[in-house]
């Protein structure tokens, strides 16, 4: 397992994954981690208050997601699951858009995928891995792999969980990526659980080993070590962009919270396990490292704290202020070219809603 | 075991289903449950709560995360003499299993000239109205009802849930068992020992003379509510719970329409190429001279299921049903 | 290139489809074909013959053997700005792709509030009558027509095959393009430069006054034959080719039924929960007072497609259609 | 690649796959190979004469199939594709049943799966791999793995082609078999082609390596070496029966004929390749070996020739004599419990057929 920061925040080197990073960059990673966790706690609170229908927490996985997210170049494209709030943060997606989905005012979050080079959240386990393969086929056809132009060469990051490795789609994606040597980085966050099922129910060998059987490299990285995730993903993305094909990264991490706010993890896992992983917290670890190097001055910490508070306030206000969708909007964008049948059904709904208003 | 819940007090549909699974596991050692998170967790809706503990992991199987695998493995288990009861976690996640359902489960008996039997039950919580996110509110029954070899049923009450699930598991035909998730927590009295009605028979719940109103699964409650309101307006509505979508008990509906002359169908499934259309097609054919108005369909619209904040307007709610009754009577 | 076949002589549907693909590849560099065996082999029906040679393997892609992969990859390509034209080798092999079609292809435009476009064409040789083995004669259109977000069409002649495939590829909506494989080798004249009729408009092929007879894809030829025989018996049959199954051009059919008072629908798809039922449901609703007989459905039966030696009796053949016309007129 | 007979028919030993086999058994294998090929040539001829609608030739793969088929114990269960005529032979399935399918008088061949412990042919690529997994789950629950009772312990053989390794189902089957340590032997006949697509379009590494990524052993065997196929499959089946879990066997072989009689391989592969593989013919190889050991006396050869001729005559006659199915039989066995709707449709068809007879 690749590690660049040990559990006590001590920096280590790894010959295959050299990482030169400035103090400023280190502090920005810390800021990312803290802010992303704040989004998460705020969203959880909003769900408890009834402002959101559901929330899928990323707590514990911030290191994996910020590491991978910050390894991306702007031209790279990301295919997320429903838990990629940290990666979305790195793609400059306003978290409010994510909350729209969980509030139930939109189906998949309202950002423009092309503006952020990140697809909408995908809820069906594994589906997006095939989309990433197709997108990568397009990238190859566009001549944006191994062209030597680093501002143009493009990689695709496919995110998924440990559970997703059991789906046919994910394995077909491995077949396609290998057969066509596509510029895809498969980024699997092994958070040890697929809802209530431990990863052992999905595989009896470490997940990163799956890749070799399909003919491309797999690597396991400490998912609670943001630096290792950054370095390993960066290298895999570089390989992809330069035409060396796909990599599977298994980011070994932990889902600290329930699967979603609807879940009750006390039914299937014990507190000891959670406590053990709490001791490996990705933010603590970076904090220790920064602290040991004297990079955590009060001014910096205050600025992070303040920014975090502002973000939370904004999320609360924005969530409460989200306009209720118009029921008629269900008929929008079903087709590029609306059908007569749908236009008629829309008319029926409108008439019907109007009639209720008259009565009411 | 939890036999204590088998009393005269009302139970929820979830409890009734749990009891049906429990008693099927008790009665037949070949019955086995499989699905995602059905073991320790007891399923995301707790329908299988306690069963892994009581019957062991060999009979209540937490599977890898793959719906094709769940149904494909069930085929092999059936060939080995087992009666697998599969849970698909949500309606929107049944589609990876469609190939195994359509090309294998549905066809193996016919393909083998009756030598192979597929006594597989596929439980799917279905339908909307619970404020869920995308893919968690679908009504996929038409896909299965259009597939010869499959049977498709949906209970609407705890009593039917208990009886019908036991019948489905005992059936030698593969049954898609649709559980109306927004009725999961509604309570009702279950006569635990009653002889059950035939699995595929529709039930006339309310007799009436002006119009026949048909629903199944989640819309039955809505139809009953609508019939009460309509009665206040002096309209006598006959309410039928289809219970089985395939086979469809056409004759019970036709017999009713022969008396009322009018038919309104309420289903959450999309209108076009959906269950309501099938019933309309059959009734216009078999009760042609009795119909005083066209068969009217009150359904989910032909759009993807919408964001939950607007689902109530999208679903076939009571107002829409009453409106259709008005329109039918206006002919 | 093979522009020489674009002449006044009749061509087969396979040739017309090949030309449509060729011209689409020529016209738009973003068009790309993908499927199993479509390259060197030219597809098992030779619809893509010569195209890999002329346009290269980057644009005519022999894919790994996985239908979920083909459609899933098409989604990604579409997001990258491409217009994938996918071939599913036979109707019975589309089911592993149903999940990607239903949960992704059909929904992405809506889910993204119009920001994403899925200009994907899925070509599927469909229907029976060619003496094939199991899974090679299915009519899966109802599954797709019941799915909001997909469009479903089926040409019946080489001329329509050419025009409609080009339109489908040019469409910004995902189109399931069903090719009636038993009409692949029938020849017809194609006006290569004609302005095409709208993709989703039904066509009145024969005007008549006694009964309206509707088909699409493989049954259109059968309907035309039946109308000739019926005419010899003094019956004036109006024949309509639906061309598009979803959206369904209801108004053309309703307008016809308003004149004839009678409707017979012929499709190879299973009867129950099938396309014929949808049309029946709509027409009884919209032409209620015009119908002098119930809408009759002549379809594949509600059984798995049978062994090829008995398929002719199972299919909606001319005799069965004539019989339905008789029954309709007897009301 | 495991080999026990080299291309010249010289016997080799392999430490992991010892095979002690009597002269009589060797001759019986030869008989199997010849008879199975005869079935194939006869069926091809019948197709050309219009007696069959289609035929899928196994030519070239006899060694792989007879090797695997003869490794089975009677209690083992087989899940075939549409090309397993040699395995079916070893399961005592009358080839006439197979011809029924290809003539179009039945959907999947008419044998009783339970009587032969072999499922019907499966045409949808990959599907049967999941069935084999489920069947194996049943075997485990029946206590028929690792019980020590060799007459009871049961393994499952899942047959599929190189192309099938790209299907989601096949990979899900690998996941399940590994996760539950099931008694399944995955027998992949890599005949180099999936219709027109060479195996390289499916994988850039040898297929047997796929297994390791899922956590179970994979082995490549010379598929044109019947002895090696026998030994390798026997060992894998033994492992499965004794509770050591799944194995993936890649039988490296070649499809000598067209994919089916509908196919035209000249469009996509060249004669050189076919000729190269003809030189590795599995029957020739065993013949050379037997010959070198003086086991091919005229009496034996005559008996094989005669049996082969009788078989061909019987197939021809039986095919021509197959009764045409009753159209009404389409309604049989759709359900265990017939539905009213179907009964009515059946009545309609009967009335209709009767009316035609009256007219005719
Ligand atoms: C095809 C499909 N089946 C089932 C589900 C229900 N479901 C949602 S999340 C989940 C577990 C996913 O686990 P994993 O891939 O490890 O991701 P994680 O939630 O741990 O991030 C399941 C079973 C789904 N979304 N899609
Ligand atoms: C799901 C599915 N897709 C496509 C086909 C069409 N098809 C039949 S055989 C075949 C190639 C199979 O190749 P392989 O698995 O190598 O087996 P082989 O025929 O070489 O024995 C294809 C694509 C099918 N039968 N099933
Ligand atoms: Mg997980
Ligand atoms: Mg092959």
XYZ file of N, CA and C and ligand atoms in Angstrom, chain A residues 61 81-83 123-125 160-164 167 189 191 193-195 255 259, chain B residues 36-37 65 67 89-90 93 96 136, ligand 1:
113
model
N -13.459 9.888 3.747
C -12.934 9.706 2.391
C -12.403 11.017 1.794
N -19.666 8.878 -8.651
C -20.849 8.208 -8.106
C -21.704 9.302 -7.452
N -22.339 8.944 -6.361
C -23.206 9.850 -5.606
C -22.511 10.374 -4.361
N -21.232 10.045 -4.201
C -20.551 10.377 -2.952
C -19.321 11.230 -3.214
N -26.253 7.147 -9.951
C -26.709 6.362 -8.799
C -26.704 4.858 -9.053
N -26.798 4.469 -10.293
C -26.831 3.038 -10.589
C -25.393 2.526 -10.545
N -25.161 1.600 -9.639
C -23.783 1.184 -9.352
C -23.087 0.635 -10.601
N -15.653 4.934 -8.383
C -16.635 3.932 -7.956
C -16.198 3.342 -6.623
N -17.089 2.571 -6.036
C -16.808 2.014 -4.722
C -16.373 0.559 -4.789
N -16.054 0.022 -3.649
C -15.654 -1.381 -3.578
C -16.787 -2.281 -4.057
N -18.006 -1.967 -3.664
C -19.139 -2.795 -4.082
C -19.291 -2.844 -5.588
N -18.979 -1.744 -6.233
C -19.161 -1.648 -7.687
C -18.273 -2.612 -8.463
N -20.122 -5.501 -10.133
C -21.088 -5.315 -11.222
C -20.473 -5.683 -12.574
N -12.729 3.777 -4.538
C -12.610 4.046 -3.108
C -13.141 2.841 -2.347
N -14.038 1.759 0.676
C -14.346 2.271 2.022
C -14.832 1.127 2.926
N -17.081 -0.962 2.945
C -18.477 -1.353 3.040
C -19.254 -0.967 1.783
N -20.151 -1.839 1.395
C -21.173 -1.524 0.398
C -22.487 -1.622 1.183
N -22.991 -0.480 1.599
C -24.049 -0.434 2.602
C -23.633 -1.355 3.759
N -15.609 4.413 5.312
C -16.827 5.234 5.388
C -17.145 5.409 6.869
N -24.194 4.624 5.554
C -24.166 4.648 4.090
C -24.815 5.927 3.565
N -29.061 -8.076 -1.869
C -28.063 -7.165 -1.312
C -28.554 -6.644 0.034
N -27.761 -6.812 1.054
C -28.051 -6.227 2.371
C -29.265 -6.839 3.053
N -22.676 -7.430 -5.072
C -23.509 -6.351 -5.606
C -23.665 -6.496 -7.123
N -27.056 -7.459 -9.828
C -28.411 -7.977 -10.007
C -28.461 -9.080 -11.046
N -33.087 -4.458 -4.587
C -33.188 -3.459 -3.521
C -34.188 -2.349 -3.824
N -34.164 -1.878 -5.066
C -35.138 -0.878 -5.508
C -35.502 -1.165 -6.956
N -33.201 -0.679 -9.925
C -31.985 -1.483 -10.054
C -32.264 -2.887 -10.574
N -30.280 -4.306 -14.633
C -29.161 -5.204 -14.957
C -29.571 -6.680 -14.948
N -35.407 5.274 -7.532
C -35.976 4.637 -6.346
C -37.494 4.707 -6.332
C -27.348 -1.415 -9.721
C -27.566 -0.977 -8.315
N -27.896 -1.889 -7.391
C -28.124 -1.515 -6.132
C -28.029 -0.208 -5.746
C -28.316 0.185 -4.298
N -27.099 0.657 -3.656
C -26.812 1.962 -3.567
S -25.291 2.248 -2.931
C -25.006 0.596 -2.743
C -23.693 0.133 -2.189
C -22.546 0.630 -2.990
O -21.346 0.277 -2.380
P -19.968 0.814 -2.927
O -19.869 0.543 -4.395
O -18.906 0.225 -2.081
O -20.022 2.393 -2.755
P -20.133 3.224 -1.400
O -21.592 3.497 -1.184
O -19.516 2.446 -0.318
O -19.413 4.507 -1.664
C -26.099 -0.144 -3.169
C -26.185 -1.611 -3.111
C -27.679 0.720 -6.735
N -27.552 2.028 -6.488
N -27.459 0.315 -8.015
